[in-house]
PDB file of C-alpha atoms in Angstrom:
ATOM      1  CA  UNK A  61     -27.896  38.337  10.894  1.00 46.00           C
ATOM      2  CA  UNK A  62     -26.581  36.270  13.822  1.00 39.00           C
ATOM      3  CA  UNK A  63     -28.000  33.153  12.237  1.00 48.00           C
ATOM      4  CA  UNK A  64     -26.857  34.143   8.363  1.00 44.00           C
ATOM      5  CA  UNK A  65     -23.158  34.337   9.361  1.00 44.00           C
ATOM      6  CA  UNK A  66     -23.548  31.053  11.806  1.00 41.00           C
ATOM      7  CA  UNK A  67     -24.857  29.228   9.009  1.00 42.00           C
ATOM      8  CA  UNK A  68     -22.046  30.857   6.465  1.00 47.00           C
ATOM      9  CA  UNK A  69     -19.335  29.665   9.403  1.00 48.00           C
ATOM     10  CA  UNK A  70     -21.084  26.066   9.298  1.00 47.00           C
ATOM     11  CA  UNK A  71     -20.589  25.841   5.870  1.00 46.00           C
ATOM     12  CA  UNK A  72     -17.464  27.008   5.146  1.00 46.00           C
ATOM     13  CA  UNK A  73     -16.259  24.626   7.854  1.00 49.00           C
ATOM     14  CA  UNK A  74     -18.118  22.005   6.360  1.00 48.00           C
ATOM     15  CA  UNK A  75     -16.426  23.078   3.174  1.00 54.00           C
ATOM     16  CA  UNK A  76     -12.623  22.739   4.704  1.00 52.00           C
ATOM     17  CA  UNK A  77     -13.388  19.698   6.246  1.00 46.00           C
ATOM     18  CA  UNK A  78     -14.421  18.080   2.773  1.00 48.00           C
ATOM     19  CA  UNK A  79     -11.433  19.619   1.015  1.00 52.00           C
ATOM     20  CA  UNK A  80      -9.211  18.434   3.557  1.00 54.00           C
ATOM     21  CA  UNK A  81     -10.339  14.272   2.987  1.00 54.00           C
ATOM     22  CA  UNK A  82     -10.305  14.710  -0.356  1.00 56.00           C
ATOM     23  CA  UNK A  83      -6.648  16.158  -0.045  1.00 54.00           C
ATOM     24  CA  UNK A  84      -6.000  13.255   2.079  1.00 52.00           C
ATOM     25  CA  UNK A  85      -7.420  10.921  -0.297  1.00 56.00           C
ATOM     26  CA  UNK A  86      -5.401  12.069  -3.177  1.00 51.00           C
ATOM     27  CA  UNK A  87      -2.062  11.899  -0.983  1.00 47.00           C
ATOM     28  CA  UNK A  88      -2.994   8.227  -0.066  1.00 48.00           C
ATOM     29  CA  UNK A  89      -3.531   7.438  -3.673  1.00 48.00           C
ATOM     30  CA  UNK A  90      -0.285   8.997  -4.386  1.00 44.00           C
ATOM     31  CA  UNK A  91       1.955   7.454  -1.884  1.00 53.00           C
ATOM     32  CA  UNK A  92      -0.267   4.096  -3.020  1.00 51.00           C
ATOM     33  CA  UNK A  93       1.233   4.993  -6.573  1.00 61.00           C
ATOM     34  CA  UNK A  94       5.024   6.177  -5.798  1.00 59.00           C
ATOM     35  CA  UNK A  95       5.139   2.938  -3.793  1.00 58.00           C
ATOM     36  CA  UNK A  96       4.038   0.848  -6.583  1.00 57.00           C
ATOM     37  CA  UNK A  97       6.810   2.252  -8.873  1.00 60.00           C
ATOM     38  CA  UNK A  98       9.434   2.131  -6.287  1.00 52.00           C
ATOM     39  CA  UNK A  99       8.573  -1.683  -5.786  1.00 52.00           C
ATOM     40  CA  UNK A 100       8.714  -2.265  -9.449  1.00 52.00           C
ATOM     41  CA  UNK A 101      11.925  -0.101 -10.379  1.00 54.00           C
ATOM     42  CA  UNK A 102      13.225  -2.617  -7.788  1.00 53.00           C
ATOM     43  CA  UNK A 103      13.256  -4.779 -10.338  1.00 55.00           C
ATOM     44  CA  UNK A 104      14.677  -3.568 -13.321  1.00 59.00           C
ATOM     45  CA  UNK A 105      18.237  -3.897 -12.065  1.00 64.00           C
ATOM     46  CA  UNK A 106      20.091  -7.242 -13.176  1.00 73.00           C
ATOM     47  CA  UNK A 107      20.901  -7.476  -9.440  1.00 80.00           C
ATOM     48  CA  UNK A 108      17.900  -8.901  -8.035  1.00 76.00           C
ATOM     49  CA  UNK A 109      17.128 -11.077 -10.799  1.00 71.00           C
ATOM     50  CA  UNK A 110      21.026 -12.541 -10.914  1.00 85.00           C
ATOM     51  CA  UNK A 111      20.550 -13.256  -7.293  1.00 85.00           C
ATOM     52  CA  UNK A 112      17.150 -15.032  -7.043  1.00 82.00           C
ATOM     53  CA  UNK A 113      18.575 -17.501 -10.377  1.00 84.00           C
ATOM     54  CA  UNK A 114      21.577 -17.852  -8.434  1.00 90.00           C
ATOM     55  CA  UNK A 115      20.004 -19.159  -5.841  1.00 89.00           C
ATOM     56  CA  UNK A 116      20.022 -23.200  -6.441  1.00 90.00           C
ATOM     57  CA  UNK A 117      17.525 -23.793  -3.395  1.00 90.00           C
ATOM     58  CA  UNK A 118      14.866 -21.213  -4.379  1.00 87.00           C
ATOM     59  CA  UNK A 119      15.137 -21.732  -8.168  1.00 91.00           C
ATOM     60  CA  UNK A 120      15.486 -25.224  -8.031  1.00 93.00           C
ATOM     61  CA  UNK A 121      12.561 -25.980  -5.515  1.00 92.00           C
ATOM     62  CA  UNK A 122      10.666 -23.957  -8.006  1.00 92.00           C
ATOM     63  CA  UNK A 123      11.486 -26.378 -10.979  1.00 95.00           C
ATOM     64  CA  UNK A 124      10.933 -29.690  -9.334  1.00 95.00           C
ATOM     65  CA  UNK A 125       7.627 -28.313  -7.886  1.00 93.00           C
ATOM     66  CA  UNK A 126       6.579 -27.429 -11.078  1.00 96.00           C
ATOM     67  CA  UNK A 127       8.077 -31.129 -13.072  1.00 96.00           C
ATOM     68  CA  UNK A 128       6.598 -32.768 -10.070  1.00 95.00           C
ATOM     69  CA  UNK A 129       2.917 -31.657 -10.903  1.00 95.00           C
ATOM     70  CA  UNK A 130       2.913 -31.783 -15.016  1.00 96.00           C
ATOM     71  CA  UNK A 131      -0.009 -33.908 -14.775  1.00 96.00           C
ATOM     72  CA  UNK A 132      -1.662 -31.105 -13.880  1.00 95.00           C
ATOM     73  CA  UNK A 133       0.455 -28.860 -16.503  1.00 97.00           C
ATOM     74  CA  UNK A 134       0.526 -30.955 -19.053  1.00 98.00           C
ATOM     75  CA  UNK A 135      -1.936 -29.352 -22.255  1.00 98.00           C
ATOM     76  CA  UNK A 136      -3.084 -26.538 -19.611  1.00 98.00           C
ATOM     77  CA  UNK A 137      -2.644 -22.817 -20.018  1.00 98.00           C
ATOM     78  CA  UNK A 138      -0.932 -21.317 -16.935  1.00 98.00           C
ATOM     79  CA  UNK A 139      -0.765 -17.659 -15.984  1.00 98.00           C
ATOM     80  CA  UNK A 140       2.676 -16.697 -14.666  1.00 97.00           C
ATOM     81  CA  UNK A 141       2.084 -13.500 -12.468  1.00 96.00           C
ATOM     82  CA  UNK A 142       5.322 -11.419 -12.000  1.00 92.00           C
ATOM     83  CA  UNK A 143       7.142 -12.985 -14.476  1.00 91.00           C
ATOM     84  CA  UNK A 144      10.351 -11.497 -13.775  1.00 91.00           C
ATOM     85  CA  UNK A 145      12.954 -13.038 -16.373  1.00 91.00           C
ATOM     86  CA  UNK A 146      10.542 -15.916 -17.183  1.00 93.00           C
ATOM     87  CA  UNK A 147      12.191 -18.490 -15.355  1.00 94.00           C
ATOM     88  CA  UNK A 148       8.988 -20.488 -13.881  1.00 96.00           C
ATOM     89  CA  UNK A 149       7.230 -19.960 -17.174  1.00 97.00           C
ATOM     90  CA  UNK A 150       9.981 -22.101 -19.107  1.00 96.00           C
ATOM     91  CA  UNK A 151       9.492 -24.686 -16.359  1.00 97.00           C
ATOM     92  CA  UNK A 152       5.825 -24.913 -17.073  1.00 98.00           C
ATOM     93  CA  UNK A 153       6.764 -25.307 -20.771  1.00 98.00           C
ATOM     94  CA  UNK A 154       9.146 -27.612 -19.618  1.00 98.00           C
ATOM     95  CA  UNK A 155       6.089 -29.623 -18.021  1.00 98.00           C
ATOM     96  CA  UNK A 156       4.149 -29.466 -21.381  1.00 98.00           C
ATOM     97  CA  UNK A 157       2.140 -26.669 -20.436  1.00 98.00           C
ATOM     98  CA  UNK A 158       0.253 -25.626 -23.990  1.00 98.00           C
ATOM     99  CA  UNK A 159      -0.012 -21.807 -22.970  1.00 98.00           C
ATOM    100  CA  UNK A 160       1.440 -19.690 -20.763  1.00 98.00           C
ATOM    101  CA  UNK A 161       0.704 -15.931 -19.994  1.00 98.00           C
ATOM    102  CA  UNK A 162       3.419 -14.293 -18.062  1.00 97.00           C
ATOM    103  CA  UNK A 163       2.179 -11.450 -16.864  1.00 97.00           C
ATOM    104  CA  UNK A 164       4.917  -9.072 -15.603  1.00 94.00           C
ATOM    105  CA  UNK A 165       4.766  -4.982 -14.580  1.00 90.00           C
ATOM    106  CA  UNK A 166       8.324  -4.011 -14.701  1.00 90.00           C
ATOM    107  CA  UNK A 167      10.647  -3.421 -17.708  1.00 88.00           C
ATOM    108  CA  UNK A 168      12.781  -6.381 -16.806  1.00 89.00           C
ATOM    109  CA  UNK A 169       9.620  -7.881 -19.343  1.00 92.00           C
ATOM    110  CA  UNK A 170      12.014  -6.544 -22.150  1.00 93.00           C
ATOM    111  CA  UNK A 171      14.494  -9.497 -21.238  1.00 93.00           C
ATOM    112  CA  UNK A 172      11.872 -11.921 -20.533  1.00 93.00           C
ATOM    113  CA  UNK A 173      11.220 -11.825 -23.929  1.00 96.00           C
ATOM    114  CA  UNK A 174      14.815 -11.990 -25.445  1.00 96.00           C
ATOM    115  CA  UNK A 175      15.323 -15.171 -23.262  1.00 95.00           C
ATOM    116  CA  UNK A 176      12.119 -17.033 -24.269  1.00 96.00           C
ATOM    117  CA  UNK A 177      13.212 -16.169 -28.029  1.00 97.00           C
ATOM    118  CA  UNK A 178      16.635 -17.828 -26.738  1.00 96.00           C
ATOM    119  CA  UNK A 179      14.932 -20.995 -25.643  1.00 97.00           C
ATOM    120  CA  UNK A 180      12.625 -21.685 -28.627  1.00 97.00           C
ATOM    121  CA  UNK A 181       9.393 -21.090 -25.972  1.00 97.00           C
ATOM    122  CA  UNK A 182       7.831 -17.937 -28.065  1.00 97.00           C
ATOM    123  CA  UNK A 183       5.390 -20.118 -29.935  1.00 97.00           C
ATOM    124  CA  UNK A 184       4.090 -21.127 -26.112  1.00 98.00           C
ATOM    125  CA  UNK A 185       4.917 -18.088 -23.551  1.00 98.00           C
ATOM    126  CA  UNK A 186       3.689 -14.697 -24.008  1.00 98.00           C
ATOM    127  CA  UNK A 187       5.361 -11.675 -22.206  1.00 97.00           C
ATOM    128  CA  UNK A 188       2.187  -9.146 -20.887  1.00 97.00           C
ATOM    129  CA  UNK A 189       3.755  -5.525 -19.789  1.00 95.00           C
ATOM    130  CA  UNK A 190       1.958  -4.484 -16.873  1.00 93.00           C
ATOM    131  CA  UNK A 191      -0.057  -5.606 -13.509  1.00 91.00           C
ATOM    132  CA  UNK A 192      -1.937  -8.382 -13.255  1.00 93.00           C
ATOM    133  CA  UNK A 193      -4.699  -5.982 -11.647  1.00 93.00           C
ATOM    134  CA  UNK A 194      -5.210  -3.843 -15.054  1.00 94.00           C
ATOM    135  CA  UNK A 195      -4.153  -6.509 -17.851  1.00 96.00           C
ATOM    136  CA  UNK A 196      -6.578  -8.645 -19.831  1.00 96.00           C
ATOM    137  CA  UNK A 197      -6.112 -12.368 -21.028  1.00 97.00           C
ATOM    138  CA  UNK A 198      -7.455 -13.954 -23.933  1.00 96.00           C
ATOM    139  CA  UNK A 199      -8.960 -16.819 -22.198  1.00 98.00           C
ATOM    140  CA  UNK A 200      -9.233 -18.369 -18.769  1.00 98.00           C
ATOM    141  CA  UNK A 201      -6.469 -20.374 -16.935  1.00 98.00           C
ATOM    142  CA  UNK A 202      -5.539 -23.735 -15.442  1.00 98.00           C
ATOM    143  CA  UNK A 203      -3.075 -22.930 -13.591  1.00 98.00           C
ATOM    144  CA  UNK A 204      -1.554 -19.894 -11.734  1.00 98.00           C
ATOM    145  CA  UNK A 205       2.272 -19.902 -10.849  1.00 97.00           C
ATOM    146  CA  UNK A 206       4.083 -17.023  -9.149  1.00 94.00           C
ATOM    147  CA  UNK A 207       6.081 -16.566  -6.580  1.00 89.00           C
ATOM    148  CA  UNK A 208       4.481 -14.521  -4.001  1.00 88.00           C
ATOM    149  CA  UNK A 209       6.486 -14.694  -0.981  1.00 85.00           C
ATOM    150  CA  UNK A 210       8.470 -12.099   0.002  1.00 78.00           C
ATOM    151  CA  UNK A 211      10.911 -12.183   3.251  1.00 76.00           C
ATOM    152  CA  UNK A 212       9.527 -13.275   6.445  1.00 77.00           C
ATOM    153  CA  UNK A 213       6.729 -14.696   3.921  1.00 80.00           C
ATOM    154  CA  UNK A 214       4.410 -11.776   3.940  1.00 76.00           C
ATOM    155  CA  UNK A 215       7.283  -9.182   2.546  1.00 74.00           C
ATOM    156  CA  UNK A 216       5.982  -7.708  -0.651  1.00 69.00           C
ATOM    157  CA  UNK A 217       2.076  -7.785  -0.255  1.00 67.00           C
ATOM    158  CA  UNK A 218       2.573  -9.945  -3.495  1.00 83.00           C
ATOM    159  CA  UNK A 219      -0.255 -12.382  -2.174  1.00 87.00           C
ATOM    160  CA  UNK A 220      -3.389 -10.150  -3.098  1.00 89.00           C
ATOM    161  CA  UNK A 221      -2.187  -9.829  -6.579  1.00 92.00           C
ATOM    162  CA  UNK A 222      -2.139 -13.805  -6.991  1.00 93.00           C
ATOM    163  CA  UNK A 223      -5.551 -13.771  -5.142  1.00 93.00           C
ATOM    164  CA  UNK A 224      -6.788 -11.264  -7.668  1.00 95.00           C
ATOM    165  CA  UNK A 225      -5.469 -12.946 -10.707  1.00 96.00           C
ATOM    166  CA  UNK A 226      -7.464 -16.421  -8.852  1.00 96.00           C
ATOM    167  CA  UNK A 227     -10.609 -15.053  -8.739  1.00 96.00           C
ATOM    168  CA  UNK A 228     -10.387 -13.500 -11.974  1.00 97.00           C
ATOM    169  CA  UNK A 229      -9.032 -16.302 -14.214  1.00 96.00           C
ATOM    170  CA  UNK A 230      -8.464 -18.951 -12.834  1.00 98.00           C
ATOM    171  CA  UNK A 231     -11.159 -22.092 -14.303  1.00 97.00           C
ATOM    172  CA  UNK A 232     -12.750 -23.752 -11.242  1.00 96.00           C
ATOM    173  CA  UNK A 233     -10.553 -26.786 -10.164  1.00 94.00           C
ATOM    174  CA  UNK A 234      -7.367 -25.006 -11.139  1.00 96.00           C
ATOM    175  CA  UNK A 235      -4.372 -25.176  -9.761  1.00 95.00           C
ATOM    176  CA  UNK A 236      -2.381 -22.481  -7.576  1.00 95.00           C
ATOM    177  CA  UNK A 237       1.712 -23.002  -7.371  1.00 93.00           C
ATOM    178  CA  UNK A 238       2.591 -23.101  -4.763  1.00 90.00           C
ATOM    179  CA  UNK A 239      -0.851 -22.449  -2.519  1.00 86.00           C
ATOM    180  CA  UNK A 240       0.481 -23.350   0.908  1.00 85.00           C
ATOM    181  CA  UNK A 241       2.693 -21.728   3.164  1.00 83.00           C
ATOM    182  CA  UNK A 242       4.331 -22.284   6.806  1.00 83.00           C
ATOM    183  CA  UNK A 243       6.185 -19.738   8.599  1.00 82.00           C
ATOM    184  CA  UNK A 244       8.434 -21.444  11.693  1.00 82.00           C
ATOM    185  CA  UNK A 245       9.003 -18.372  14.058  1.00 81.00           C
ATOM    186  CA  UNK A 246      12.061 -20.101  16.520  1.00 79.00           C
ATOM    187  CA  UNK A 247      12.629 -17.696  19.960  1.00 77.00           C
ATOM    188  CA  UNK A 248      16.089 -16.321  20.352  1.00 72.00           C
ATOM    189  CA  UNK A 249      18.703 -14.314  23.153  1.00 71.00           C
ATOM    190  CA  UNK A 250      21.205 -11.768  22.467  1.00 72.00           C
ATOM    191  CA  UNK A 251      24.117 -12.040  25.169  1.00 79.00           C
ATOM    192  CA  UNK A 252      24.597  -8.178  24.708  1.00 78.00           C
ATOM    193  CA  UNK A 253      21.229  -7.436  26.363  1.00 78.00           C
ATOM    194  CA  UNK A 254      21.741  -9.608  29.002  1.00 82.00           C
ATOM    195  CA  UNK A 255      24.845  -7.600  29.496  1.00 85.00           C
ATOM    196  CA  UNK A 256      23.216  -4.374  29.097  1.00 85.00           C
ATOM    197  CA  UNK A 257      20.606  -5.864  31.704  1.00 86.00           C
ATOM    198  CA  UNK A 258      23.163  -6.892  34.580  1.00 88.00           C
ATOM    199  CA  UNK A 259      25.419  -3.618  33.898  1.00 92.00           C
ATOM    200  CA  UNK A 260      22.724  -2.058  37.103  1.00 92.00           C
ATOM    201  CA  UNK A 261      23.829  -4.853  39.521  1.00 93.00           C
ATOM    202  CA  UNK A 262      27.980  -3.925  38.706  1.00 93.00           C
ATOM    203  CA  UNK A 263      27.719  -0.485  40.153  1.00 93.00           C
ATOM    204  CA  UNK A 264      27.852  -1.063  43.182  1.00 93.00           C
ATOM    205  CA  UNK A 265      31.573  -2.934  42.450  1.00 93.00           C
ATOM    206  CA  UNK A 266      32.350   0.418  40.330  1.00 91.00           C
ATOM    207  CA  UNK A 267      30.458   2.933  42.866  1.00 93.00           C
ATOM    208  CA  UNK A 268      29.943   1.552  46.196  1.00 93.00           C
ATOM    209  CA  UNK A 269      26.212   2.479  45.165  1.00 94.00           C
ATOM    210  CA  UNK A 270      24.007  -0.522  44.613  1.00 94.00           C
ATOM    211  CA  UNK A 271      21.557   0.267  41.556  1.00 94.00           C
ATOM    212  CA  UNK A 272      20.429  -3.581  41.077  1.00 94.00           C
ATOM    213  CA  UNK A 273      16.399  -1.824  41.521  1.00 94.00           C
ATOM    214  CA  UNK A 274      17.249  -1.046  38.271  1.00 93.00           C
ATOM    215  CA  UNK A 275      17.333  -3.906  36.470  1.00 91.00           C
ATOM    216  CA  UNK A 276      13.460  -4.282  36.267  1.00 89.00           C
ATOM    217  CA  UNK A 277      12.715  -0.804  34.674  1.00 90.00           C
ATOM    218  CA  UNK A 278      15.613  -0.970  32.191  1.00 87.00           C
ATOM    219  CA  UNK A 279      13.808  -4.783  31.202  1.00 83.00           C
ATOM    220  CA  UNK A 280      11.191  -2.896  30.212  1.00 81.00           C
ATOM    221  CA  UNK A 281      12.874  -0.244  28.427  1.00 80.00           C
ATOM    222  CA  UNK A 282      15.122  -2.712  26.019  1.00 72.00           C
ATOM    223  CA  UNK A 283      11.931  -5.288  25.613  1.00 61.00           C
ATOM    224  CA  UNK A 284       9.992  -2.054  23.536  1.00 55.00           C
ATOM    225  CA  UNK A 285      12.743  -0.563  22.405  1.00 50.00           C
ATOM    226  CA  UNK A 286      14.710  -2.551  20.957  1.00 50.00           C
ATOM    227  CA  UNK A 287      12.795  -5.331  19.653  1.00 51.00           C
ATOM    228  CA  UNK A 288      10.745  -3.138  17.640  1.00 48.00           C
ATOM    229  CA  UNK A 289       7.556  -5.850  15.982  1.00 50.00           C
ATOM    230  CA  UNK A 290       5.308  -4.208  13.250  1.00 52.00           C
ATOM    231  CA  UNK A 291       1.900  -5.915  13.019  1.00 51.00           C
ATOM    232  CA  UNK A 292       1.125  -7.665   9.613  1.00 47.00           C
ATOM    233  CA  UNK A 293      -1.941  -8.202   8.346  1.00 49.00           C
ATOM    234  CA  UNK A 294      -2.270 -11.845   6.799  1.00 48.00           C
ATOM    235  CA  UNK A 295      -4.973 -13.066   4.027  1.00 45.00           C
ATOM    236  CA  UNK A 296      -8.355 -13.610   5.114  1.00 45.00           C
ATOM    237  CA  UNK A 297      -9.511 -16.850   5.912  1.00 43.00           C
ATOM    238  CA  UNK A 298     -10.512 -18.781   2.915  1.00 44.00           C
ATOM    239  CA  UNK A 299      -8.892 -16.457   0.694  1.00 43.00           C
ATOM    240  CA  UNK A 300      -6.398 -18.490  -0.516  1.00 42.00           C
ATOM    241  CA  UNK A 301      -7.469 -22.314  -2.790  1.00 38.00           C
ATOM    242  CA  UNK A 302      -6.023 -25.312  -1.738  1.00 37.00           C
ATOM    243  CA  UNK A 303      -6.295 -27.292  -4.992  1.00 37.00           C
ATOM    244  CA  UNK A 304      -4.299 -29.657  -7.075  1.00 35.00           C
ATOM    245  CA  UNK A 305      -5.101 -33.416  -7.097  1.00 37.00           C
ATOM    246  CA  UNK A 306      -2.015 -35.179  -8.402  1.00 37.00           C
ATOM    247  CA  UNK A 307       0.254 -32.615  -6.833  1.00 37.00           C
ATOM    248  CA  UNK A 308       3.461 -34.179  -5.239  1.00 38.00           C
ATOM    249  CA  UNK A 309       4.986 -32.395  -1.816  1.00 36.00           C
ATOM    250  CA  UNK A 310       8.394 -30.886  -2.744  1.00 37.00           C
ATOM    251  CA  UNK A 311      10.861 -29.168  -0.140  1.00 36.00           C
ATOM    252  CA  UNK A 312      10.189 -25.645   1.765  1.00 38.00           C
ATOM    253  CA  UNK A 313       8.477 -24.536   4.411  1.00 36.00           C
ATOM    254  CA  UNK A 314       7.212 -21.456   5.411  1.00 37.00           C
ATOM    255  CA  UNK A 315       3.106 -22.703   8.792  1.00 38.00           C
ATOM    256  CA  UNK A 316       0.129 -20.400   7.621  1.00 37.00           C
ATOM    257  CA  UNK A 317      -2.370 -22.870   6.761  1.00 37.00           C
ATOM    258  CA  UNK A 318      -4.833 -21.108   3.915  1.00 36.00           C
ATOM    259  CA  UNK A 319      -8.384 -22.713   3.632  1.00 37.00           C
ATOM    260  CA  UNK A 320     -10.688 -23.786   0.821  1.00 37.00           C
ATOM    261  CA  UNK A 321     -13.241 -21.638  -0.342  1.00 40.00           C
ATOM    262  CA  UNK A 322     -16.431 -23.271   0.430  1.00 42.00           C
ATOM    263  CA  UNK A 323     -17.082 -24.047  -3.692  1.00 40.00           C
ATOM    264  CA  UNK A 324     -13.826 -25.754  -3.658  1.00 43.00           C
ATOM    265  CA  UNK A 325     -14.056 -29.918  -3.143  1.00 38.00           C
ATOM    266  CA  UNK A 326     -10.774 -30.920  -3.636  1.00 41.00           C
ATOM    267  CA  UNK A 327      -8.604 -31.176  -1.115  1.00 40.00           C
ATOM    268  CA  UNK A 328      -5.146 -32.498  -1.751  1.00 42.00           C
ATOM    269  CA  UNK A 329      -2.933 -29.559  -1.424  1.00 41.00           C
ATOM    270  CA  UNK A 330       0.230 -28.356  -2.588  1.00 40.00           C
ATOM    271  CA  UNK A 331       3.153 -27.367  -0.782  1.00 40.00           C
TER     272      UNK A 331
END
């Protein structure tokens, strides 16, 4: 009897424990998912979009980057992943592209299409409503264009979707834009903790009690409290191509330096 209701116990534990993962499992796939549509209803607003083509440096970079390389566009079908309004995709027209598939999840797609009609570039761009991960293409690509970065570079997580669409459809020899990043990280001093810092050796003017021991233990206190640092997983090495053999150097910096895979020969890079 003793061993009956030991081995019912076992398994009823056993039973909990399994129900619990898959619980946990389903909640991670479910945060995964509200995430996803947060980030995207993010942006379907006119906000976002108004800013980043208002922004001369960041659109503008863009467009010579992509001008600068139409050898490499030129007759080539290009896969535009996160589209947005179409913006880079009518550059890569612009540099003679014959094809371009912008890809883009969001319902800010809607537009995309209304301004490509605008332009005269709906013979040569087509708008593809959804995410790059669970779309299909009819046909291989050239060239990949998106851009990726987020703030502080990494922002977003936009970089395994570009890596996805790479290994997926982009032809061997193709082109990434842009495939190299470098991320200048300069020190800096805020006079208020210094302040906050030297407060313990100004009690004793205040108090007639000197607390300047202090100032060691409170160093420690501000240094992990208040300069909070969340780690941040980068790509794996290798993960990201560095192609693109007539590719010109245009402004912008952000210095992560991605390597070749090892079936990738050329070695002129793109910035």
């Amino acid at each position: 009897v003793f061993s009956l209701l030991f081995f019912k116990c076992i398994l009823v534990c056993f039973c909990g424990f399994f129900l619990e993962m898959s619980h946990a499992g389903k909640k991670r796939k479910l945060d995964k998912s509200r995430q996803d549509r947060l980030y995207f209803d993010s942006y379907t607003d006119v906000t976002i979009h108004e800013e980043m083509i208002a922004d001369h440096v960041r659109t503008g970079t863009y467009r010579t980057a992509i001008l600068g390389n139409s050898e490499a566009i030129r007759g080539k079908v290009v896969l535009d992943v996160g589209a947005g309004t179409g913006v880079l995709s009518m550059f890569c027209v612009q540099a003679g592209a014959r094809k371009v598939y912008a890809v883009e999840a969001c319902s800010i797609a809607e537009q995309a299409v209304k301004i490509i009609r605008q332009n005269n570039m709906q013979d040569k761009i087509e708008v593809i409503r959804g995410t790059v991960e669970t779309v299909e293409l009819p046909e291989t690509v050239d060239v990949i264009v998106s851009e990726w970065m987020g703030y502080a570079l990494l922002h977003e997580s936009m970089l395994n979707s570009v890596l996805y669409a790479r290994d997926k459809w982009l032809n061997p020899g193709g082109l990434i834009l842009p495939n190299k990043a470098e991320l200048y990280i300069a020190p800096m001093s805020d006079p208020v903790v210094e302040e906050r810092l030297y407060f313990w050796y100004n009690v004793k003017d205040q108090y007639g009690v000197d607390m300047s021991s202090m100032y060691d233990f409170a160093e420690k206190c501000i240094r992990n409290s208040d300069i909070v640092v969340n780690p941040v997983t980068t790509a794996k090495h290798g993960s990201l191509t560095l192609l693109g053999k007539k590719s010109k150097h245009c402004g912008g910096s952000c210095c992560s330096h991605y390597k070749q895979k090892d079936h990738d020969k050329q070695k002129d890079n793109v910035e």
